[in-house]
CSV table of C-alpha atoms in Angstrom, one decimal:
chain,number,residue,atom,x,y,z
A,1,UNK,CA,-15.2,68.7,96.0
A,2,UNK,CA,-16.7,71.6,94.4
A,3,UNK,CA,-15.0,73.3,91.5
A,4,UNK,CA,-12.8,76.1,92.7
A,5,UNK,CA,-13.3,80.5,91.6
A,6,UNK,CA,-11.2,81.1,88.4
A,7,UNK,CA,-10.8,84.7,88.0
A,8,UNK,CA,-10.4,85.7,83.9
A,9,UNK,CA,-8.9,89.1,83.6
A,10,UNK,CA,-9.7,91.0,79.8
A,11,UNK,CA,-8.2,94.1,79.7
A,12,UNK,CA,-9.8,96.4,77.0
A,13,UNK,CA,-8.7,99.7,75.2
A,14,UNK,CA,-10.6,100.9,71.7
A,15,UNK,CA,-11.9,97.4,71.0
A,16,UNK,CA,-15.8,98.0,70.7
A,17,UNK,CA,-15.9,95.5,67.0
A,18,UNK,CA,-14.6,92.8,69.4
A,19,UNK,CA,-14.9,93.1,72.5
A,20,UNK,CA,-18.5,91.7,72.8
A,21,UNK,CA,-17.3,88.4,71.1
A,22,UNK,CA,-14.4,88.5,73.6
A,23,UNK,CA,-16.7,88.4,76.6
A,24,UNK,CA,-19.4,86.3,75.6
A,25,UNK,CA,-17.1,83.4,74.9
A,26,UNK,CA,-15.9,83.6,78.6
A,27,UNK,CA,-19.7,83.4,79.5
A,28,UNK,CA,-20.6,80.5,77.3
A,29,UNK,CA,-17.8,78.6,78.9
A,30,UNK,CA,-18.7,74.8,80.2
A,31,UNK,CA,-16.9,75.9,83.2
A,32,UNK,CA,-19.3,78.0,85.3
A,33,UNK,CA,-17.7,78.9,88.6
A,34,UNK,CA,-16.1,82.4,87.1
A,35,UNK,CA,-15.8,85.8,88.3
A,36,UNK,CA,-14.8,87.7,84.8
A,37,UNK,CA,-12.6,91.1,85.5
A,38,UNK,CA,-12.7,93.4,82.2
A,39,UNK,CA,-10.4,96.2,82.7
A,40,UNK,CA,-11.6,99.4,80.7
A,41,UNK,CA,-7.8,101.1,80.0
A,42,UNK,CA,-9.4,104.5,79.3
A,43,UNK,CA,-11.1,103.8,75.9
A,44,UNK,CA,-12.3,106.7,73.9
A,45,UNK,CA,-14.6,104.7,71.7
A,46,UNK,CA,-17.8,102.7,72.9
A,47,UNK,CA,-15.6,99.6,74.5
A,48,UNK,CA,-16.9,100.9,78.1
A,49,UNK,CA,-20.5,101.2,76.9
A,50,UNK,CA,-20.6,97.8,75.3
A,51,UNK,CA,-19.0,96.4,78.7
A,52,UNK,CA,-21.5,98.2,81.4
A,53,UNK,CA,-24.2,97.0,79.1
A,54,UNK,CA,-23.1,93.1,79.3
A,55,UNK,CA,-22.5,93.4,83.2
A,56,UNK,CA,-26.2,94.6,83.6
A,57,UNK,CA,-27.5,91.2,82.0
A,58,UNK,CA,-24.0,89.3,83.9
A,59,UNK,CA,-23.6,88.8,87.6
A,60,UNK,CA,-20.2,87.3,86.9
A,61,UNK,CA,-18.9,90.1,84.7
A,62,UNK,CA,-17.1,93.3,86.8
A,63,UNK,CA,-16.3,96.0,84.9
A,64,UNK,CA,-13.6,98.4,86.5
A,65,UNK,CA,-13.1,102.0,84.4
A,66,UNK,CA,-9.5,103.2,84.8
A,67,UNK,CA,-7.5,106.2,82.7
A,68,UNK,CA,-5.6,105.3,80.1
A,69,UNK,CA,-2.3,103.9,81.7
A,70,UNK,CA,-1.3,101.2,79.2
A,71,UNK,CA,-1.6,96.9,79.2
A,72,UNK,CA,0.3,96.4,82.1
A,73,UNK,CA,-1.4,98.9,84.7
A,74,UNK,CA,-4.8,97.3,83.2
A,75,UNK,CA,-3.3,93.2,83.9
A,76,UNK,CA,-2.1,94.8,87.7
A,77,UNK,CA,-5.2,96.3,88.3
A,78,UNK,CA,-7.3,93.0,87.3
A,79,UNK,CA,-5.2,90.7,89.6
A,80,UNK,CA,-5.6,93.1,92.2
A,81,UNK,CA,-9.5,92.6,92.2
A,82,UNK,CA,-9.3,89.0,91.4
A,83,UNK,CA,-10.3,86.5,93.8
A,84,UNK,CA,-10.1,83.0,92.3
A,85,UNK,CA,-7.4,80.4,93.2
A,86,UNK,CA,-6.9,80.5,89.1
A,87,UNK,CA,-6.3,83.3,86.6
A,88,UNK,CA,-6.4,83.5,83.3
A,89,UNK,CA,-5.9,86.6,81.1
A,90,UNK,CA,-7.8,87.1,77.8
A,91,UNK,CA,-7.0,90.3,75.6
A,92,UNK,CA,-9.9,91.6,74.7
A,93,UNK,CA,-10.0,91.5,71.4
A,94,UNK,CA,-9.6,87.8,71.1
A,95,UNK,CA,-11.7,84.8,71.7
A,96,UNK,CA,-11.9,81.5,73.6
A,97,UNK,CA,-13.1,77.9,73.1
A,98,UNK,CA,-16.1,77.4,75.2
A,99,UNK,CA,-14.3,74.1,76.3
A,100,UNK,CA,-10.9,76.2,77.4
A,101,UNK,CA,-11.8,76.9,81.3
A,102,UNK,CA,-12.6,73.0,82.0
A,103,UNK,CA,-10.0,71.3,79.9
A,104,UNK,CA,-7.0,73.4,81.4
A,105,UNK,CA,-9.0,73.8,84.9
A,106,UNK,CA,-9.2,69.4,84.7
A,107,UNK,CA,-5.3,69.2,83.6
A,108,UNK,CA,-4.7,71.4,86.9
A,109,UNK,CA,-6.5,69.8,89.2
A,110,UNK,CA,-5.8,66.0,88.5
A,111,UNK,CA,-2.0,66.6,88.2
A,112,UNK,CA,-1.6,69.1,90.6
A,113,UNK,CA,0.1,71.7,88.4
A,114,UNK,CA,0.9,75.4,89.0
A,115,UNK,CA,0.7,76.5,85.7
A,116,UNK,CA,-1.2,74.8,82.0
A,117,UNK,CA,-0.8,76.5,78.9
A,118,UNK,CA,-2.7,75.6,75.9
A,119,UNK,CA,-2.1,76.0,72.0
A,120,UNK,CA,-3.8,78.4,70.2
A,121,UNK,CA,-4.8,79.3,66.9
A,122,UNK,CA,-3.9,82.6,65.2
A,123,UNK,CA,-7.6,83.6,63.7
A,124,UNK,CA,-8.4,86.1,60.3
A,125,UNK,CA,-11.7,85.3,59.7
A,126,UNK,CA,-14.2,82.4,60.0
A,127,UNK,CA,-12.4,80.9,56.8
A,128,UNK,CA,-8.7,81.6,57.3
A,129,UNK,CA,-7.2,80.2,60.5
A,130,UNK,CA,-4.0,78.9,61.4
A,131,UNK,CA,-2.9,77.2,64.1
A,132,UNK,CA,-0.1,79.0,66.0
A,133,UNK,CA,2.3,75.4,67.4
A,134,UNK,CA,1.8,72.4,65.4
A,135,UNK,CA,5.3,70.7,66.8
A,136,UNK,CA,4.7,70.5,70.8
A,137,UNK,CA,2.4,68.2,72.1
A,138,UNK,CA,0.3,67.3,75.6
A,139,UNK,CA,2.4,66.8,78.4
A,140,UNK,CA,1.7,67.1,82.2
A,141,UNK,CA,5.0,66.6,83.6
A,142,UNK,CA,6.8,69.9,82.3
A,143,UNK,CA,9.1,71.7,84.0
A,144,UNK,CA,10.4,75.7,84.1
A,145,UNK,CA,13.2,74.8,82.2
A,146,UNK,CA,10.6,73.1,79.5
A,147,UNK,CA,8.6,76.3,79.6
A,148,UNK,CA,11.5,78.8,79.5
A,149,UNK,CA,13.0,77.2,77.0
A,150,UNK,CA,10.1,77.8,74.7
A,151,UNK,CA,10.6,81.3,75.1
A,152,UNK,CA,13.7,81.0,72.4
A,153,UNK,CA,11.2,79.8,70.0
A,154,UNK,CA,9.4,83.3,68.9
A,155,UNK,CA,7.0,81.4,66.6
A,156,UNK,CA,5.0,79.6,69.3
A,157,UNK,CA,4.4,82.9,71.0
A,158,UNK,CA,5.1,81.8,74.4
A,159,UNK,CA,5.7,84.9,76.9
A,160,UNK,CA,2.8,85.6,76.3
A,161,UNK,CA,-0.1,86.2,79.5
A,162,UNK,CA,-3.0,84.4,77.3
A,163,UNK,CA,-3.5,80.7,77.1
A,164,UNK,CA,-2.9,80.4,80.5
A,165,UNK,CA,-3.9,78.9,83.5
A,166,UNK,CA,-2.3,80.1,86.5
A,167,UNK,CA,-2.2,79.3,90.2
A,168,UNK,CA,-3.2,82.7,91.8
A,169,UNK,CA,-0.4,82.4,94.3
A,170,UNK,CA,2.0,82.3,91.2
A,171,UNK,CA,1.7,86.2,91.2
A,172,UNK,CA,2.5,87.3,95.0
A,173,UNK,CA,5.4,89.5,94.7
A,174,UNK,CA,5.0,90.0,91.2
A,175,UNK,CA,3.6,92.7,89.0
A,176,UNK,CA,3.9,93.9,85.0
A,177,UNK,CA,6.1,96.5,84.7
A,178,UNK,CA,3.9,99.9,84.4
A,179,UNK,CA,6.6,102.0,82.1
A,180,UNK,CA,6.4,99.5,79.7
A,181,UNK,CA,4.0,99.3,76.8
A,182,UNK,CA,4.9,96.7,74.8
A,183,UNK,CA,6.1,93.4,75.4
A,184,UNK,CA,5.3,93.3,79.2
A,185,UNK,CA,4.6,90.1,78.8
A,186,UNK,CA,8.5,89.1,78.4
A,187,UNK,CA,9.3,90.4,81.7
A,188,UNK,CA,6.5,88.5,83.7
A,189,UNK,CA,6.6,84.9,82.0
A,190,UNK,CA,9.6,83.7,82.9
A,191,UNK,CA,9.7,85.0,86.7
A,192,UNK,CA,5.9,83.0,86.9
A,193,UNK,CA,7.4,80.2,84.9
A,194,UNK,CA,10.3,80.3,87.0
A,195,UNK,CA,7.9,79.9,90.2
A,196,UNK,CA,5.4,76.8,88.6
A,197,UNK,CA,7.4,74.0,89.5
A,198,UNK,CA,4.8,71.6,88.0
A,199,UNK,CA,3.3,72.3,84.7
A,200,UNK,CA,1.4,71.5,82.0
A,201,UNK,CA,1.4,72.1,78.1
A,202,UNK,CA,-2.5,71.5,75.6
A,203,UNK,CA,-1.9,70.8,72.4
A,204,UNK,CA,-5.3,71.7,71.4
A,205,UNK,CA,-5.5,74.9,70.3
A,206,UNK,CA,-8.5,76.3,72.4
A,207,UNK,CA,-7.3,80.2,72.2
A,208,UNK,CA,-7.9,82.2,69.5
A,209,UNK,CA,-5.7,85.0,68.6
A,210,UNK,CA,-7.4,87.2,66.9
A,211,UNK,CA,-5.1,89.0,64.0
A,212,UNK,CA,-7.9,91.5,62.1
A,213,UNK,CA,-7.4,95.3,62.8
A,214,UNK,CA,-4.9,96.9,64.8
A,215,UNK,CA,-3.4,96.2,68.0
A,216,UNK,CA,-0.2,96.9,70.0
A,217,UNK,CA,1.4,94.1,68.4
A,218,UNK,CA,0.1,94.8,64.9
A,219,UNK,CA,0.9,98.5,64.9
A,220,UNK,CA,3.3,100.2,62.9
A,221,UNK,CA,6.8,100.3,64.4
A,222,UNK,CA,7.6,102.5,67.7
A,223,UNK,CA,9.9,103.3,70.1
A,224,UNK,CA,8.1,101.1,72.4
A,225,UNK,CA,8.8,97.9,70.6
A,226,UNK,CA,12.6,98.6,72.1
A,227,UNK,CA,11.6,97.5,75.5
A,228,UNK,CA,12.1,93.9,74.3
A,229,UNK,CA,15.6,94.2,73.7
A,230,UNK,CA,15.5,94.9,77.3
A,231,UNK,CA,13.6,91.8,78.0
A,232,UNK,CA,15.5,90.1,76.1
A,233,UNK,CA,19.0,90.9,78.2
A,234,UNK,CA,17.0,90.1,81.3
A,235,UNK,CA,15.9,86.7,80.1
A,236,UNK,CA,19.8,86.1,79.6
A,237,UNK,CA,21.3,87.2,82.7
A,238,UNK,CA,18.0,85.5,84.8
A,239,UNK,CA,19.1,82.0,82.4
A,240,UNK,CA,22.8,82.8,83.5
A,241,UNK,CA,21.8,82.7,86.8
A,242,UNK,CA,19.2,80.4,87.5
A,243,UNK,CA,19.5,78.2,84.3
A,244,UNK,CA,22.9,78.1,83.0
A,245,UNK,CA,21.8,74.7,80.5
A,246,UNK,CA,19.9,77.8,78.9
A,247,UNK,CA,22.1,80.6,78.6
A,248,UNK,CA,23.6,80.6,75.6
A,249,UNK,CA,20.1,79.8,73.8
A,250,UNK,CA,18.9,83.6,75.8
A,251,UNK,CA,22.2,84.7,74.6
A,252,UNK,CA,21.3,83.8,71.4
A,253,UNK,CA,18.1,84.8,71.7
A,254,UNK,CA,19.3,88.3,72.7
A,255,UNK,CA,21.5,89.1,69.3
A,256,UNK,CA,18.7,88.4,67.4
A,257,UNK,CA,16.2,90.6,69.1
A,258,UNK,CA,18.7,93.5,68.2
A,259,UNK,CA,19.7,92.5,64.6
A,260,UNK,CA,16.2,92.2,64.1
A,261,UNK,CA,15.0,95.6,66.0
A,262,UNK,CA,17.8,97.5,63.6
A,263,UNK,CA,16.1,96.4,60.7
A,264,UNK,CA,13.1,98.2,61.7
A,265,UNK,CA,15.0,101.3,63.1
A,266,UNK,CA,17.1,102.0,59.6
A,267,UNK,CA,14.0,102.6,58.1
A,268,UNK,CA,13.4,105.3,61.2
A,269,UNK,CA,15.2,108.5,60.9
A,270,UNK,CA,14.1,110.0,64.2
A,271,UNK,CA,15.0,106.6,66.2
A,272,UNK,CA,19.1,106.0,64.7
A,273,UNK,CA,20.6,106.8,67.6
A,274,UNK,CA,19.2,103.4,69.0
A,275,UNK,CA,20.1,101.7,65.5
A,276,UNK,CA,23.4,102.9,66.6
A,277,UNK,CA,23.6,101.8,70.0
A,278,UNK,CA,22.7,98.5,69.2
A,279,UNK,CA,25.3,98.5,65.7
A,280,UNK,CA,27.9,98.9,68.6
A,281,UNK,CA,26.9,96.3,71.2
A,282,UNK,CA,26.8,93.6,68.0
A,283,UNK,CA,29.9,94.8,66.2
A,284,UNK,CA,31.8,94.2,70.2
A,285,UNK,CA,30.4,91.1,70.2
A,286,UNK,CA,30.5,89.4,66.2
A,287,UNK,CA,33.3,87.2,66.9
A,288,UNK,CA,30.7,85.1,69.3
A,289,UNK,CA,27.8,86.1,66.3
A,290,UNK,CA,29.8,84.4,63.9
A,291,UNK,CA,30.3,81.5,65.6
A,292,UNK,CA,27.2,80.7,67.1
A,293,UNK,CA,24.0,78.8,66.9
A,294,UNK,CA,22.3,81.2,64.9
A,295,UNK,CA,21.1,81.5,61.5
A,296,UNK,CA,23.1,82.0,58.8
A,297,UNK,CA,20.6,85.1,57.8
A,298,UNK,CA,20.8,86.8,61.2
A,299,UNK,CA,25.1,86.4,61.0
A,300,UNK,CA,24.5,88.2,57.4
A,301,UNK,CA,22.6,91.2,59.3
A,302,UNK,CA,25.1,91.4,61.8
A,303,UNK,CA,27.7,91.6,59.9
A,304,UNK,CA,25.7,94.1,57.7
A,305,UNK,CA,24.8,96.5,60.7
A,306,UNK,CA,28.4,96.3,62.4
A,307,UNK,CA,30.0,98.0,58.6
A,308,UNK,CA,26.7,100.4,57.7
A,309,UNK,CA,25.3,103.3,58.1
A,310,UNK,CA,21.2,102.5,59.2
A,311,UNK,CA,20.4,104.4,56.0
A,312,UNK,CA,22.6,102.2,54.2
A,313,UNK,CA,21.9,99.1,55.6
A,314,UNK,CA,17.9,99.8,55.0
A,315,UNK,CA,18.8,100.2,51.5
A,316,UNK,CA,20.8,97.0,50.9
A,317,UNK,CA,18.5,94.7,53.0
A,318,UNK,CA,15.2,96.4,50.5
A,319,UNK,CA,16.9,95.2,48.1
A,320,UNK,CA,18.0,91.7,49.2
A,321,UNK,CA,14.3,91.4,50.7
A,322,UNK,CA,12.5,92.0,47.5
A,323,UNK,CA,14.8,90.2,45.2
């Protein structure tokens, strides 16, 4: 049986340092049978360039120039010219074991999974890398309720689209949302994880995430970065619904996305109105803060933000942070 078309979608915006690394470690894969989909979001610096000059040299490399409409519009438009029975997603300004394609393409195939995910390692430079989940190791007998419960572990970086293997099929009826621009991810993963029944989990750490520079995720706080208190209340009222053994960990999981986003907004003039909205929502609900699951730090903050002012309550936590 011949090995089956895995279609790698890279979305690209303003990445020309690394986008060249990005794509040649696709190409240097031991897994041959790729077609590789980068999706040019617009860029205004030589990302495009460095991409049309790779797919000259690359029959398996398509390169597809869009305007600049944001991550999600790019990861749509990829998996609507993808053509492989797998897909994988790669940001482009991160890299990939050469061994990545084969090891989660053999996990598939011999236990008939929907879904593999692999660790990864969160890379600085050649001489500073950490590997990002040293606690979960290789199983290929995981469920959705395995994989969306990882999703209340923000450390191990799970909703994320990378370091994955997907059954194409997995995405029929389902798209990233195109009015968000940061954390689309967190309203995707746990609709396809929901849909895997059968799953796998490497504890090899064959992605590399790269952290030098800026990127979405790395950028300075912006209104944006709300959306995942959105996500967030979705992932609780799909667990309420669909997963009730996980609802109070999304619940959870929920209050601490918007304890944490107010500490980001009192240092924001122009954005208190949110700080304020969300000081409401938790001060309603502290009876349940107080006695749950979560930290002892995170009852402190919410305590803190239900009684202060955000320009109060930036000054108290600077001073408890840097003590």
């Amino acid at each position: 049986m011949g090995e089956e078309l895995i279609s790698v979608i890279v979305p690209c915006y303003n990445i020309e340092e690394y986008v060249e690394r990005c794509i040649k470690s696709i190409i240097s894969q031991t897994y041959n049978n790729l077609e590789i989909i980068a999706v040019d979001d617009g860029s205004q610096d030589r990302t495009g360039d460095i991409l049309d000059r790779i797919s000259a040299v690359e029959p398996r490399l398509m390169v597809f120039h869009f305007l600049n409409e944001g991550p999600s519009c790019a990861r749509n438009h990829g998996l609507e010219k993808a053509n492989g029975k797998f897909v994988m997603c790669i940001d482009g300004d991160d890299f990939i074991d050469k061994e990545m394609v084969r090891t989660m393409y053999d996990m598939a195939i011999r236990h008939n999974l929907d879904l593999v995910a692999s660790n990864y390692t969160l890379y600085y430079s050649v001489k500073t890398q950490v590997v990002g989940n040293v606690t979960d190791k290789t199983c290929f007998r995981e469920t959705s309720v395995d994989f969306i419960n990882r999703l209340f572990e923000p450390s191990k970086r799970f909703c994320s689209a990378w370091a994955k293997l997907y059954k194409k099929e997995l995405f029929e009826g389902v798209k990233y949302p195109q009015n968000i621009f940061f954390g689309e991810d967190m309203f995707v993963a746990i609709i396809l994880f929901d849909k895997a029944k059968r799953l796998g989990y490497i504890e090899e750490p064959l992605y590399f995430y790269n952290q030098q520079g800026v990127s979405l995720v790395r950028s300075k706080f912006n209104k944006n970065k709300l959306c995942m208190v959105e996500a967030a209340k979705n992932w609780y009222v799909f667990c309420k619904s669909k997963y009730p053994c996980l609802a109070n960990k999304a619940l959870d999981n929920y209050y601490v996305t918007m304890i944490d986003m107010c500490t980001f907004l009192s240092a924001e003039k122009e954005l208190y109105k949110y700080y304020n909205e969300y000081k409401e929502l938790i001060r309603k609900e502290l009876n349940y803060i107080n006695a749950s699951a979560l930290r002892t730090n995170d009852k402190i903050k919410a305590n803190m933000i239900s009684r202060m002012p955000p320009w109060f309550y930036y000054i108290v936590h600077s001073i408890v942070r840097n003590r």
